[in-house]
Coordinates of C-alpha atoms in Angstrom, one line a residue:
M173 CA 46.1 95.5 66.1
S174 CA 47.7 94.8 69.4
G175 CA 49.8 96.7 71.5
T176 CA 53.1 95.3 70.6
P177 CA 55.7 96.6 68.5
P178 CA 56.6 95.5 65.4
M179 CA 59.2 93.0 64.9
R180 CA 62.6 94.3 63.0
N181 CA 64.0 92.3 60.4
H182 CA 66.7 91.4 63.1
R183 CA 67.7 87.3 63.2
F184 CA 69.6 86.0 65.7
I185 CA 73.3 84.8 66.2
R186 CA 74.5 81.8 67.7
A187 CA 77.7 82.0 69.7
Q188 CA 80.2 80.0 67.0
E189 CA 78.8 82.6 64.6
L190 CA 79.6 85.3 66.5
S191 CA 82.3 84.4 67.8
R192 CA 83.6 84.1 64.0
M193 CA 82.5 87.8 63.2
L194 CA 84.0 89.1 66.1
A195 CA 87.7 87.0 65.7
V196 CA 87.5 86.0 69.5
H197 CA 87.3 82.5 71.4
R198 CA 83.5 81.9 72.5
T199 CA 84.7 81.6 75.7
T200 CA 85.6 85.5 75.3
L201 CA 82.3 86.2 74.4
W202 CA 80.9 84.8 77.4
R203 CA 83.3 86.6 79.9
W204 CA 82.3 90.0 78.2
V205 CA 78.5 88.8 78.8
R206 CA 79.5 88.0 82.7
D207 CA 81.7 91.4 82.7
G208 CA 78.8 93.7 81.0
H209 CA 80.8 94.5 78.5
L210 CA 78.5 92.5 75.3
P211 CA 74.5 92.5 75.6
R212 CA 73.1 89.2 76.9
P213 CA 71.7 86.4 74.9
V214 CA 67.9 85.4 74.9
Q215 CA 67.4 81.6 75.5
L216 CA 65.3 80.5 72.4
G217 CA 65.3 77.0 74.0
P218 CA 66.4 74.6 77.0
N219 CA 69.7 74.1 75.5
T220 CA 69.8 77.2 72.9
V221 CA 70.8 80.8 73.4
A222 CA 71.7 83.5 70.2
W223 CA 72.2 87.6 70.6
N224 CA 69.7 89.5 68.7
S225 CA 71.2 90.9 65.7
G226 CA 70.0 94.6 66.4
E227 CA 71.7 94.3 69.7
I228 CA 75.0 93.0 68.4
E229 CA 75.0 96.2 65.6
T230 CA 74.3 98.5 68.2
W231 CA 76.7 97.2 70.7
L232 CA 79.6 97.7 67.3
A233 CA 78.3 100.8 66.4
A234 CA 78.8 101.9 70.1
R235 CA 82.3 100.5 70.2
A236 CA 83.1 102.0 67.2
V237 CA 82.2 105.7 68.5
E238 CA 84.6 105.2 71.8
E239 CA 87.3 103.9 69.9
K240 CA 87.1 106.9 67.4
G241 CA 87.0 108.9 70.9
S242 CA 89.5 107.4 72.3
S243 CA 92.1 108.0 69.0
A244 CA 91.5 111.5 68.7

């Protein structure tokens, strides 16, 4: 057994799919990454980047908690 953690059942989400999920333009995704509001994507190939679905789920959950806290 190696010292690497087990892989979770996460998949990668490309920019087009993530922009549809969040109902924002792809340009907005990159602005959010630049401003530190959205997790950085990972480089899958020379011209391919994608977001780890687990990181996006965590980010969405944190946003929901923030939203709930600000409306209370």
